[in-house]
Amino acid sequence: MEYNTFSQRVIDTIHQKLEEHLSKNSTTIAAFDADGTLWDTDVGEGFFQFLIDQRAISLPPDPWAVYLSKKRVNALDAYFWLAEILIGQPL
């Protein structure tokens, strides 16, 4: 299945709106609905890649290998691990 990417204009608009909001609000919370009603791709894996890229949490060396290894054995265990690595993280 092919997916269309956002145009640069849409990405720039999203960034602009976020920056405007963040400059006016000291407390901001983001909530993501990832149950498949808004999109049908695996947003969890995309978010995991973001966490790796941003070094946002403590992860083992080569976290993708850990995740894929768990997923090959039992996908549910891999998904639970993705949730568990976020335990204790502030919003």
CSV table of C-alpha atoms in Angstrom, one decimal:
chain,number,residue,atom,x,y,z
A,1,MET,CA,0.0,0.0,0.0
A,2,GLU,CA,1.3,3.5,-0.9
A,3,TYR,CA,0.9,6.5,1.4
A,4,ASN,CA,1.2,10.1,0.4
A,5,THR,CA,3.5,12.2,2.4
A,6,PHE,CA,2.6,15.7,3.7
A,7,SER,CA,3.8,18.5,1.4
A,8,GLN,CA,6.4,20.8,2.7
A,9,ARG,CA,3.8,23.6,3.0
A,10,VAL,CA,1.7,21.4,5.3
A,11,ILE,CA,4.7,20.5,7.4
A,12,ASP,CA,5.7,24.2,7.6
A,13,THR,CA,2.2,25.2,8.6
A,14,ILE,CA,2.1,22.5,11.4
A,15,HIS,CA,5.5,23.7,12.7
A,16,GLN,CA,4.4,27.4,12.6
A,17,LYS,CA,1.1,26.6,14.5
A,18,LEU,CA,2.9,24.6,17.1
A,19,GLU,CA,5.5,27.3,17.6
A,20,GLU,CA,2.8,30.0,17.9
A,21,HIS,CA,1.0,27.9,20.5
A,22,LEU,CA,4.1,27.0,22.5
A,23,SER,CA,5.2,30.6,22.7
A,24,LYS,CA,1.9,31.6,24.3
A,25,ASN,CA,1.4,28.6,26.6
A,26,SER,CA,3.7,27.5,29.3
A,27,THR,CA,1.9,24.2,29.9
A,28,THR,CA,1.2,22.1,26.9
A,29,ILE,CA,0.1,18.5,26.6
A,30,ALA,CA,0.1,16.5,23.4
A,31,ALA,CA,-2.3,13.5,23.1
A,32,PHE,CA,-2.1,11.1,20.2
A,33,ASP,CA,-4.9,8.8,19.1
A,34,ALA,CA,-3.2,5.8,17.6
A,35,ASP,CA,-6.1,3.2,17.6
A,36,GLY,CA,-6.3,3.2,13.8
A,37,THR,CA,-9.2,5.6,13.4
A,38,LEU,CA,-7.0,8.4,12.1
A,39,TRP,CA,-4.4,6.4,10.3
A,40,ASP,CA,-3.7,2.8,9.4
A,41,THR,CA,0.1,2.8,9.6
A,42,ASP,CA,2.1,1.8,12.7
A,43,VAL,CA,2.5,5.1,14.5
A,44,GLY,CA,4.1,3.3,17.4
A,45,GLU,CA,7.1,2.4,15.4
A,46,GLY,CA,7.4,6.0,14.0
A,47,PHE,CA,7.2,7.4,17.5
A,48,PHE,CA,9.9,4.8,18.7
A,49,GLN,CA,12.1,6.1,15.9
A,50,PHE,CA,11.5,9.7,17.0
A,51,LEU,CA,12.5,8.7,20.6
A,52,ILE,CA,15.7,7.1,19.3
A,53,ASP,CA,16.6,10.0,17.1
A,54,GLN,CA,16.0,12.6,19.9
A,55,ARG,CA,17.7,10.4,22.5
A,56,ALA,CA,14.6,11.2,24.5
A,57,ILE,CA,14.7,8.2,26.8
A,58,SER,CA,17.3,5.8,28.1
A,59,LEU,CA,17.5,2.8,25.7
A,60,PRO,CA,19.8,-0.2,25.2
A,61,PRO,CA,22.4,-0.2,22.5
A,62,ASP,CA,20.7,-0.8,19.1
A,63,PRO,CA,17.2,-0.5,20.4
A,64,TRP,CA,15.7,-1.4,17.0
A,65,ALA,CA,17.5,-4.8,17.1
A,66,VAL,CA,16.0,-5.4,20.6
A,67,TYR,CA,12.5,-4.4,19.4
A,68,LEU,CA,12.7,-6.5,16.2
A,69,SER,CA,14.1,-9.5,18.1
A,70,LYS,CA,11.1,-9.3,20.5
A,71,LYS,CA,8.7,-8.8,17.6
A,72,ARG,CA,10.0,-11.9,15.7
A,73,VAL,CA,9.2,-14.0,18.8
A,74,ASN,CA,6.0,-12.4,19.9
A,75,ALA,CA,4.6,-9.1,18.5
A,76,LEU,CA,2.6,-8.4,21.7
A,77,ASP,CA,5.7,-8.6,23.8
A,78,ALA,CA,7.5,-6.1,21.5
A,79,TYR,CA,4.5,-3.7,21.7
A,80,PHE,CA,4.4,-4.0,25.5
A,81,TRP,CA,8.1,-3.3,25.6
A,82,LEU,CA,7.6,-0.1,23.6
A,83,ALA,CA,5.1,1.0,26.3
A,84,GLU,CA,7.3,-0.1,29.2
A,85,ILE,CA,10.3,1.9,28.1
A,86,LEU,CA,8.1,5.0,28.6
A,87,ILE,CA,7.2,4.2,32.3
A,88,GLY,CA,8.0,7.2,34.5
A,89,GLN,CA,8.4,9.7,31.7
A,90,PRO,CA,6.7,13.0,32.2
A,91,LEU,CA,4.1,14.1,29.8
